[in-house]
Coordinates of C-alpha atoms in Angstrom, one line a residue:
Chain A
M13 CA -11.5 -1.0 -23.2
Q14 CA -11.6 -1.3 -27.0
K15 CA -8.5 -2.3 -28.9
Q16 CA -8.3 1.0 -30.7
E17 CA -8.6 2.9 -27.4
L18 CA -5.8 0.8 -25.9
L19 CA -3.6 1.5 -28.9
D20 CA -4.4 5.3 -28.7
Q21 CA -3.5 5.1 -25.0
I22 CA -0.2 3.4 -25.7
T23 CA 0.5 6.1 -28.3
A24 CA -0.3 8.8 -25.8
F25 CA 1.9 7.2 -23.1
A26 CA 4.8 6.7 -25.6
K27 CA 4.5 10.4 -26.6
D28 CA 4.7 11.4 -22.9
K29 CA 7.7 9.0 -22.4
V30 CA 6.1 7.1 -19.6
L31 CA 6.0 3.8 -21.5
T32 CA 8.9 2.1 -23.3
K33 CA 8.9 -0.3 -26.2
Q34 CA 10.3 -3.0 -24.0
E35 CA 7.5 -2.7 -21.5
V36 CA 4.9 -3.0 -24.3
L37 CA 6.6 -6.0 -25.7
G38 CA 7.1 -7.5 -22.2
A39 CA 3.4 -7.1 -21.5
Y40 CA 2.5 -8.8 -24.8
E41 CA 5.0 -11.6 -24.3
S42 CA 3.7 -12.3 -20.7
G43 CA 0.2 -12.5 -22.1
V44 CA 1.2 -14.9 -24.8
A45 CA 3.1 -17.0 -22.2
T46 CA 0.1 -17.3 -19.8
T47 CA -2.4 -18.2 -22.5
G48 CA -0.1 -20.1 -24.9
D49 CA 2.5 -22.7 -24.4
A50 CA 2.2 -23.9 -20.8
T51 CA 5.3 -25.9 -20.9
K52 CA 7.5 -23.0 -22.0
H53 CA 9.4 -22.8 -18.7
S54 CA 9.6 -26.5 -17.9
V55 CA 13.2 -27.7 -17.8
S56 CA 14.0 -30.4 -20.4
L57 CA 16.2 -33.4 -19.8
S58 CA 18.9 -32.0 -22.0
E59 CA 19.0 -28.8 -19.9
I60 CA 19.3 -30.9 -16.7
M61 CA 22.2 -32.8 -18.3
Y62 CA 23.9 -29.5 -19.3
F63 CA 23.8 -28.3 -15.7
I64 CA 24.8 -31.6 -14.2
G65 CA 27.7 -31.6 -16.7
G66 CA 28.6 -28.1 -15.6
A67 CA 28.6 -29.1 -11.9
I68 CA 30.9 -32.1 -12.7
V69 CA 33.3 -29.8 -14.5
F70 CA 33.4 -27.6 -11.5
F71 CA 34.1 -30.5 -9.1
G72 CA 36.8 -31.7 -11.5
I73 CA 38.6 -28.4 -11.4
A74 CA 38.2 -28.1 -7.6
I75 CA 39.7 -31.7 -7.1
L76 CA 42.5 -31.0 -9.7
I77 CA 43.6 -27.9 -7.8
Q78 CA 43.3 -29.6 -4.4
Q79 CA 45.3 -32.7 -5.4
N80 CA 48.1 -30.6 -7.1
W81 CA 48.2 -27.6 -4.7
S82 CA 51.8 -28.2 -3.8
V83 CA 52.8 -29.1 -7.4
F84 CA 51.3 -26.1 -9.2
N85 CA 53.0 -22.8 -9.2
V86 CA 51.1 -19.6 -8.7
F87 CA 50.5 -19.0 -12.4
T88 CA 49.1 -22.5 -13.0
K89 CA 46.8 -22.2 -9.9
V90 CA 45.3 -19.0 -11.1
L91 CA 45.1 -20.2 -14.7
T92 CA 43.3 -23.4 -13.7
T93 CA 40.7 -21.7 -11.6
L94 CA 40.1 -18.1 -12.5
G95 CA 41.3 -18.7 -16.1
S96 CA 38.8 -21.6 -16.5
G97 CA 36.0 -19.4 -15.1
V98 CA 36.8 -16.6 -17.5
A99 CA 37.2 -19.0 -20.4
A100 CA 33.8 -20.7 -19.6
Y101 CA 32.2 -17.2 -19.6
V102 CA 33.8 -16.2 -22.9
V103 CA 32.7 -19.6 -24.5
G104 CA 29.2 -18.9 -23.2
L105 CA 29.2 -15.6 -24.9
L106 CA 30.4 -17.1 -28.2
F107 CA 27.7 -19.8 -28.0
M108 CA 25.1 -17.1 -27.3
R109 CA 25.6 -15.7 -30.8
D110 CA 23.9 -18.8 -32.2
E111 CA 20.2 -19.0 -31.2
R112 CA 20.3 -22.8 -31.4
L113 CA 23.1 -23.0 -28.8
V114 CA 21.7 -20.7 -26.2
K115 CA 21.1 -23.6 -23.8
V116 CA 24.6 -24.8 -24.2
A117 CA 25.8 -21.2 -23.6
Q118 CA 23.9 -21.3 -20.3
A119 CA 25.7 -24.4 -19.2
F120 CA 29.0 -22.6 -19.8
F121 CA 27.8 -19.6 -17.8
F122 CA 26.8 -22.0 -15.1
I123 CA 30.4 -23.5 -15.0
S124 CA 31.7 -19.9 -15.0
A125 CA 29.4 -19.0 -12.0
L126 CA 30.7 -22.0 -10.0
V127 CA 34.4 -21.7 -10.9
M128 CA 34.7 -17.9 -10.8
P129 CA 34.4 -17.7 -6.9
L130 CA 37.0 -20.5 -6.6
G131 CA 39.3 -18.7 -9.0
L132 CA 38.9 -15.4 -7.1
F133 CA 39.6 -17.1 -3.8
V134 CA 42.7 -18.8 -5.2
T135 CA 44.0 -15.6 -6.8
L136 CA 43.5 -13.5 -3.7
H137 CA 45.1 -16.2 -1.6
Q138 CA 48.1 -16.2 -3.8
A139 CA 48.2 -12.4 -3.5
G140 CA 48.5 -12.8 0.3
W141 CA 44.9 -12.0 1.3
E142 CA 43.4 -14.0 4.2
T143 CA 40.6 -15.8 2.3
S144 CA 38.4 -16.5 5.4
S145 CA 38.3 -12.9 6.5
P146 CA 35.0 -11.0 6.0
G147 CA 36.8 -8.3 4.0
T148 CA 38.0 -10.8 1.3
N149 CA 34.5 -12.3 1.1
V150 CA 33.0 -8.8 0.7
V151 CA 35.4 -8.1 -2.2
I152 CA 34.8 -11.4 -4.0
S153 CA 31.0 -11.4 -3.5
L154 CA 30.9 -7.7 -4.7
I155 CA 32.9 -8.5 -7.8
L156 CA 30.6 -11.5 -8.6
T157 CA 27.4 -9.7 -7.9
G158 CA 28.4 -6.7 -10.1
M159 CA 29.6 -9.0 -12.9
F160 CA 26.5 -11.2 -13.0
F161 CA 24.1 -8.2 -12.6
A162 CA 25.8 -6.4 -15.5
S163 CA 25.6 -9.7 -17.5
Y164 CA 21.9 -10.0 -16.8
F165 CA 21.4 -6.4 -17.9
L166 CA 23.3 -7.0 -21.1
F167 CA 22.1 -10.5 -22.1
R168 CA 18.8 -10.9 -20.2
Q169 CA 19.6 -14.5 -19.3
N170 CA 17.7 -15.8 -16.2
L171 CA 20.7 -17.7 -15.1
F172 CA 22.5 -14.4 -14.5
L173 CA 19.6 -13.2 -12.4
L174 CA 19.6 -16.3 -10.3
F175 CA 23.3 -16.0 -9.6
T176 CA 23.0 -12.3 -8.9
I177 CA 20.5 -13.1 -6.2
L178 CA 22.8 -15.8 -4.7
F179 CA 26.0 -13.7 -4.9
A180 CA 24.1 -10.7 -3.4
T181 CA 23.0 -12.9 -0.5
W182 CA 26.6 -13.8 0.0
L183 CA 27.5 -10.1 -0.1
F184 CA 24.9 -9.4 2.5
F185 CA 26.2 -12.0 4.9
A186 CA 29.8 -11.1 4.3
F187 CA 29.3 -7.3 4.7
T188 CA 27.3 -7.6 7.9
S189 CA 30.0 -9.9 9.3
Y190 CA 32.6 -7.3 8.2
L191 CA 30.7 -4.5 9.9
L192 CA 30.4 -6.5 13.1
G193 CA 34.0 -8.0 13.1
P194 CA 34.9 -9.6 16.4
N195 CA 32.6 -7.1 18.2
P196 CA 30.7 -9.0 21.0
L197 CA 27.7 -6.7 20.8
F198 CA 25.4 -9.4 19.3
E199 CA 25.3 -13.0 20.3
R200 CA 26.9 -14.7 17.2
W201 CA 24.3 -17.4 16.5
R202 CA 21.4 -15.0 17.0
F203 CA 23.0 -12.7 14.5
Y204 CA 23.1 -15.6 12.0
C205 CA 19.4 -16.3 12.7
Y206 CA 18.3 -12.6 12.3
R207 CA 20.2 -12.4 9.0
I208 CA 18.5 -15.6 7.8
V209 CA 15.1 -14.2 8.8
V210 CA 15.8 -11.0 6.8
T211 CA 17.1 -13.1 3.8
G212 CA 14.0 -15.3 3.9
I213 CA 11.6 -12.3 3.9
S214 CA 13.6 -10.7 1.1
Y215 CA 13.4 -14.0 -1.0
I216 CA 9.6 -14.2 -0.4
C217 CA 9.2 -10.6 -1.6
L218 CA 11.3 -11.2 -4.7
G219 CA 9.4 -14.5 -5.3
Y220 CA 6.1 -12.5 -5.1
Y221 CA 7.4 -9.9 -7.5
F222 CA 8.5 -12.6 -10.0
Q223 CA 5.2 -14.4 -9.7
H224 CA 3.5 -11.5 -11.3
S225 CA 6.1 -10.9 -14.0
D226 CA 7.5 -12.9 -16.9
K227 CA 10.0 -14.7 -14.6
E228 CA 7.6 -16.9 -12.8
E229 CA 10.1 -19.8 -12.9
F230 CA 12.0 -18.2 -10.0
T231 CA 9.0 -18.1 -7.8
G232 CA 9.1 -21.7 -6.6
F233 CA 12.8 -21.6 -5.8
L234 CA 12.6 -18.2 -4.0
Y235 CA 9.4 -19.1 -2.0
G236 CA 10.9 -22.5 -1.0
L237 CA 14.2 -21.2 0.1
G238 CA 12.7 -18.1 1.7
I239 CA 10.1 -19.8 3.8
F240 CA 12.4 -22.6 4.8
G241 CA 15.1 -20.2 6.0
F242 CA 12.6 -17.8 7.6
L243 CA 10.7 -20.4 9.7
G244 CA 13.9 -22.3 10.5
A245 CA 15.6 -19.2 11.9
A246 CA 12.5 -18.1 13.7
L247 CA 12.3 -21.5 15.4
A248 CA 16.0 -21.4 16.3
L249 CA 15.6 -17.9 17.8
G250 CA 13.1 -19.4 20.3
G251 CA 16.1 -21.3 21.9
W252 CA 15.7 -24.1 24.3
S253 CA 14.7 -24.1 28.0
P254 CA 16.1 -22.8 30.3
R255 CA 17.7 -20.3 27.8
Q256 CA 14.6 -19.9 25.7
Y257 CA 13.3 -16.6 24.2
Y258 CA 9.6 -16.3 25.0
F259 CA 8.9 -13.7 22.3
W260 CA 9.9 -16.1 19.5
E261 CA 8.4 -19.1 21.1
L262 CA 5.1 -17.3 21.4
I263 CA 5.1 -15.7 18.0
F264 CA 6.1 -18.9 16.2
P265 CA 2.6 -20.5 15.9
G266 CA 1.4 -17.2 14.4
L267 CA 4.2 -17.2 11.8
V268 CA 3.6 -20.9 10.9
F269 CA -0.2 -20.4 10.5
G270 CA 0.5 -17.2 8.6
A271 CA 2.7 -19.2 6.2
M272 CA 0.1 -21.9 5.8
F273 CA -2.6 -19.4 5.0
L274 CA -0.3 -17.4 2.7
S275 CA 0.1 -20.6 0.7
I276 CA -3.5 -20.2 -0.4
H277 CA -3.0 -16.6 -1.4
F278 CA 0.4 -17.3 -3.2
K279 CA -0.8 -20.7 -4.5
S280 CA 2.5 -22.0 -3.2
K281 CA 3.0 -25.6 -2.0
S282 CA 6.4 -24.6 -0.4
F283 CA 4.6 -22.4 2.1
L284 CA 2.2 -25.3 3.0
V285 CA 4.8 -28.0 3.1
F286 CA 7.4 -26.1 5.2
G287 CA 4.7 -24.5 7.3
S288 CA 3.3 -27.9 8.2
L289 CA 6.8 -29.4 8.8
Y290 CA 7.8 -26.6 11.0
L291 CA 4.5 -26.7 12.9
M292 CA 5.2 -30.4 13.6
L293 CA 8.7 -29.6 14.8
Y294 CA 7.4 -26.9 17.0
I295 CA 4.8 -29.2 18.6
L296 CA 7.6 -31.7 19.3
K297 CA 9.9 -29.0 20.7
I298 CA 7.3 -27.5 22.9
T299 CA 6.1 -30.9 24.2
S300 CA 9.5 -32.0 25.1
E301 CA 10.4 -28.6 26.6
Y302 CA 7.4 -28.0 28.8
F303 CA 5.1 -30.9 29.0
K304 CA 7.5 -33.8 29.6
E305 CA 7.8 -33.1 33.3
G306 CA 4.1 -32.3 34.1
L307 CA 2.2 -34.7 31.9
G308 CA 4.9 -37.3 31.7
W309 CA 6.8 -38.3 28.5
P310 CA 4.4 -41.1 27.3
L311 CA 1.2 -38.9 27.5
S312 CA 3.1 -36.0 26.0
L313 CA 4.0 -38.2 23.1
V314 CA 0.4 -39.3 22.6
L315 CA -0.8 -35.7 22.6
A316 CA 2.0 -34.6 20.2
G317 CA 1.1 -37.5 17.9
F318 CA -2.5 -36.5 17.7
A319 CA -1.4 -32.9 17.1
L320 CA 0.8 -34.0 14.3
I321 CA -2.1 -36.0 12.7
A322 CA -4.2 -32.8 12.9
V323 CA -1.5 -30.7 11.2
G324 CA -1.1 -33.4 8.5
Y325 CA -4.8 -33.3 7.8
L326 CA -4.9 -29.5 7.8
A327 CA -2.1 -29.4 5.2
F328 CA -3.9 -32.1 3.1
Y329 CA -7.2 -30.2 3.3
L330 CA -5.7 -26.8 2.4
N331 CA -3.7 -28.3 -0.5
K332 CA -6.8 -30.2 -1.8
K333 CA -9.2 -27.3 -1.5
Y334 CA -7.2 -24.2 -2.4
I335 CA -3.8 -25.0 -3.9
E336 CA -4.2 -28.0 -6.2
T337 CA -5.2 -26.1 -9.3
P338 CA -3.6 -26.2 -12.8
T339 CA -1.6 -23.1 -12.1
V340 CA 0.6 -23.8 -9.1
A341 CA 3.7 -21.8 -8.2
S342 CA 5.1 -24.9 -6.4
Chain B
M132 CA -18.0 27.3 -29.8
K133 CA -14.4 28.1 -29.2
H134 CA -15.0 27.9 -25.4
Q135 CA -16.6 24.5 -25.8
S136 CA -13.7 23.2 -27.9
R137 CA -11.2 24.5 -25.2
L138 CA -13.3 22.8 -22.5
C139 CA -13.3 19.5 -24.5
H140 CA -9.6 19.7 -25.0
S141 CA -8.9 20.4 -21.3
K142 CA -11.2 17.5 -20.4
S143 CA -9.3 15.1 -22.7
H144 CA -6.0 16.5 -21.3
F145 CA -7.2 15.8 -17.8
Q146 CA -8.3 12.3 -18.7
K147 CA -4.9 11.6 -20.2
R148 CA -3.1 12.9 -17.1
A149 CA -5.3 10.8 -14.9
A150 CA -4.6 7.7 -17.0
T151 CA -0.9 8.4 -16.9
L152 CA -1.0 8.9 -13.1
Q153 CA -3.0 5.6 -12.7
Y154 CA -0.5 3.8 -14.9
L155 CA 2.5 5.1 -12.8
L156 CA 0.7 4.2 -9.6
M157 CA 0.0 0.7 -10.8
K158 CA 3.6 0.3 -11.9
A159 CA 4.8 1.5 -8.4
V160 CA 2.4 -0.8 -6.6
K161 CA 3.6 -3.7 -8.8
N162 CA 7.2 -2.9 -7.9
V163 CA 6.5 -2.7 -4.1
P164 CA 7.6 -6.4 -3.5
L165 CA 10.8 -5.8 -5.5
I166 CA 11.6 -2.6 -3.6
A167 CA 10.9 -4.4 -0.3
G168 CA 13.0 -7.4 -1.3
I169 CA 16.0 -5.2 -1.9
S170 CA 15.5 -2.6 0.8
I171 CA 14.9 -5.0 3.8
P172 CA 18.5 -6.4 3.7
L173 CA 19.8 -2.9 3.1
A174 CA 17.8 -1.7 6.2
M175 CA 19.4 -4.4 8.2
I176 CA 22.9 -3.4 7.1
L177 CA 22.0 0.2 8.2
F178 CA 20.6 -1.1 11.5
V179 CA 23.7 -3.1 12.2
A180 CA 26.0 -0.2 11.4
A181 CA 23.9 2.2 13.5
S182 CA 23.9 -0.3 16.5
I183 CA 27.6 -0.5 16.4
Y184 CA 28.6 3.1 15.9
L185 CA 25.7 5.3 17.1
P186 CA 25.4 4.4 20.8
G187 CA 29.2 5.0 21.2
I188 CA 28.6 8.6 20.4
F189 CA 26.3 9.2 23.3
V190 CA 27.6 6.7 25.9
Q191 CA 31.3 6.9 26.9
P192 CA 32.9 4.7 29.5
K193 CA 34.5 6.8 32.3
Y194 CA 36.7 4.5 34.3
G195 CA 40.1 3.3 33.2
F196 CA 41.7 0.2 34.7
L197 CA 44.9 -1.4 35.9
Y198 CA 46.0 -4.7 34.3
L199 CA 49.1 -6.8 34.2
N200 CA 50.7 -8.2 31.1
G201 CA 52.8 -11.3 31.3
D202 CA 52.6 -14.8 32.5
T203 CA 49.4 -14.7 34.4
S204 CA 49.5 -18.4 35.4
Q205 CA 50.2 -18.4 39.1
Y206 CA 51.7 -21.8 39.0
S207 CA 54.8 -20.5 37.2
C208 CA 55.0 -17.1 38.9
Q209 CA 56.8 -16.2 41.9
W210 CA 54.5 -13.3 42.5
R211 CA 50.8 -12.9 42.1
Y212 CA 48.9 -9.7 42.5
E213 CA 45.6 -9.2 44.3
V214 CA 43.4 -6.2 45.2
E215 CA 42.7 -6.0 48.9
G216 CA 41.0 -3.1 50.6
Q217 CA 40.9 -1.3 47.2
H218 CA 44.7 -1.4 46.8
L219 CA 47.1 -3.6 44.9
V220 CA 48.9 -6.1 47.0
P221 CA 51.7 -8.3 45.7
R222 CA 51.7 -11.7 47.2
A223 CA 54.6 -14.0 47.3
N224 CA 53.8 -17.4 45.8
L225 CA 57.0 -19.1 46.7
P226 CA 57.3 -22.3 44.7
P227 CA 58.1 -25.6 46.3
L228 CA 60.0 -26.6 43.1
N229 CA 62.5 -24.8 41.0
Q230 CA 62.5 -21.1 42.0
N231 CA 64.9 -19.9 39.4
Y232 CA 62.7 -21.4 36.6
R233 CA 59.7 -19.6 37.9
Q234 CA 61.4 -16.2 38.1
Q235 CA 62.9 -16.6 34.7
Y236 CA 59.5 -17.2 33.0
C237 CA 57.5 -14.8 35.1
S238 CA 58.2 -11.3 33.6
V239 CA 55.1 -9.3 34.5
T240 CA 54.5 -5.6 33.7
L241 CA 51.8 -3.4 35.2
W242 CA 49.8 -1.1 32.8
V243 CA 47.1 1.5 33.1
Y244 CA 44.5 1.8 30.4
D245 CA 43.4 5.4 29.8
V246 CA 39.8 5.2 28.6
R247 CA 39.6 8.8 27.4
N248 CA 42.6 8.6 25.0
N249 CA 42.6 4.8 24.3
T250 CA 46.2 4.6 25.4
N251 CA 48.3 2.4 27.7
R252 CA 50.9 3.6 30.2
Q253 CA 53.3 1.3 32.0
V254 CA 53.5 1.9 35.8
S255 CA 55.8 0.8 38.6
L256 CA 54.5 -1.4 41.4
E257 CA 54.8 1.6 43.8
E258 CA 52.7 3.8 41.6
A259 CA 50.2 1.0 41.0
Q260 CA 49.8 0.5 44.8
R261 CA 48.8 4.2 45.2
F262 CA 45.6 3.7 43.0
T263 CA 42.2 3.1 44.6
L264 CA 40.9 0.1 42.8
D265 CA 37.6 -1.7 42.3
N266 CA 38.2 -5.3 41.3
S267 CA 34.6 -6.2 40.4
P268 CA 34.1 -7.3 36.8
T269 CA 31.7 -4.5 36.1
S270 CA 32.9 -0.9 36.4
P271 CA 31.0 1.7 38.5
D272 CA 29.5 3.1 35.3
G273 CA 28.3 -0.4 34.1
F274 CA 31.0 -1.5 31.6
E275 CA 32.8 -4.8 31.5
I276 CA 35.8 -6.2 29.7
T277 CA 35.0 -8.9 27.1
R278 CA 37.0 -10.6 24.4
G279 CA 36.1 -10.4 20.7
S280 CA 33.7 -13.0 19.3
G281 CA 34.7 -15.4 16.6
G282 CA 32.9 -17.1 13.8
G283 CA 33.5 -20.0 11.5
S284 CA 35.2 -19.7 8.2
F285 CA 32.4 -21.3 6.1
L286 CA 31.6 -19.8 2.8
F287 CA 28.2 -18.2 2.1
F288 CA 25.5 -18.4 4.7
F289 CA 27.7 -18.7 7.7
D290 CA 29.9 -16.2 9.4
V291 CA 33.0 -15.6 7.4
G292 CA 36.2 -15.0 9.4
S293 CA 36.1 -12.7 12.5
R294 CA 38.4 -15.0 14.4
D295 CA 40.2 -12.3 16.2
Y296 CA 39.9 -13.8 19.7
N297 CA 42.6 -11.4 21.0
A298 CA 40.5 -8.3 20.4
T299 CA 39.3 -6.8 23.6
Y300 CA 36.1 -4.7 24.2
L301 CA 34.6 -2.5 26.8
R302 CA 30.9 -3.5 26.8
G303 CA 27.9 -2.1 28.5
H304 CA 24.7 0.0 27.9
N305 CA 24.4 -1.5 24.4
V306 CA 27.8 -0.1 23.5
S307 CA 30.8 -2.3 22.6
R308 CA 34.0 -0.3 22.2
N309 CA 37.2 -1.9 20.9
I310 CA 40.2 -1.1 23.2
D311 CA 43.9 -1.4 22.3
L312 CA 45.7 -3.0 25.2
H313 CA 49.5 -3.4 25.4
K314 CA 50.5 -6.7 23.8
E315 CA 53.7 -8.5 23.9
G316 CA 54.8 -12.0 23.2
E317 CA 53.3 -14.3 20.7
S318 CA 50.0 -13.1 19.2
S319 CA 48.3 -16.5 20.0
S320 CA 48.7 -15.9 23.7
Y321 CA 47.8 -12.1 23.9
Y322 CA 44.6 -12.8 25.7
N323 CA 46.2 -15.3 28.1
R324 CA 48.9 -12.8 29.0
F325 CA 46.3 -10.2 30.1
K326 CA 45.0 -10.0 33.6
F327 CA 42.5 -7.4 34.8
L328 CA 43.4 -6.1 38.3
G329 CA 40.8 -3.3 39.0
W330 CA 39.0 -0.2 37.8
I331 CA 40.8 3.0 38.9
L332 CA 38.4 5.0 41.0

């Protein structure tokens, strides 16, 4: 397609209102990002220090409130926690107005994201709510998800999107717990596992979406956490003899090999690393569960050892041949 | 000439439409992982809600039961109750130690749970003895009485709250129905003060 044709096409789409200015600019910027500055998304030392500082501030507030719980009155408790969270958010907004201080603003938003849940817990506790109940957790996670999603929409800061995902995950767990209550319909630990499987799949889907957008920096984190949770929960669902679940034990090798081969398609080291580690764990689990008695423990260990060497070599081979290229999603 | 120009115009209009359609399709395909990422957890929420509420509409437990409320520990009771030959039989459990103490701390009441109306009615021993009872743990229509599950109180990934161990459920056929039993005494000992005696046939 010629340049003029493309511009005509954009004009036609804009006239039909199927294309917005932001989408055109987004497409342009993502093109510039892939061909231009490759280190654009790398995290600098100063950014790391900002976030470590933010985390230390959070721990400081948490320890302050814990040590003085009996000394502080209700107002001071709420002011120290929720007040600090709101103040950090407002300071972040003020810093955002100066382009040179955007990174510092993010550090304050980070403090706000860590302190705000603590503040809401303390506030609701003082209001007489039972903080460990699923209902309270639904309310808190819903407030935080809504707030951070709205902030992302308004300010387009990736940090808000990251915390929207994390708070929405909390909301998902809290709401499903709230729905179930003390109902004994599902075995509790299996219910955890199924929810982690679903969260893992969701993270992988989101990671794939971000990989093909201008937010590629989320991909590694979402892929890593997603596949770690998904395979871990799938392995746990298999149970242990004599209370094992054959379906999950039989399907697990397929899931692991699927993850390892997806690592090639996604160019993701997380899939390969966690796939290999979980395959090793599975070999050890199956060996000790079924072959310890028949073959004997020493021979089983020898066979498991050889199998682990084979898995290690497979991971090395796949990484070398298909993944280790300049553009890796990690 | 005019016809040719109209044909040309309609051709370009068609091409434009096709390009628009192709663009929208590409945009939709691009968004499939995002839609899947959001809708999979939502689908699980719907599935959990449906698993809890839907089966209860179609499957209803039919049999109520007789239970006692009070100090169910036979070591501190003068009387214990058993079902023999499908009828309630009070058995004297005369204590070798201090009889007065045992009588004092052994106030037991008999109750009937009405499964249709989810209500409880206190009955006398004489009335209770007239019921035909089945004391097996599972009712003739396949339900059993279970206590509520509990979880931890960890933040985030782990179950939050749900520590109502005193909740009681009728469970069977993939249905789990919360039932309100008569409770008295301290809330921490509700479940220990409940003793199932038999399904009323």
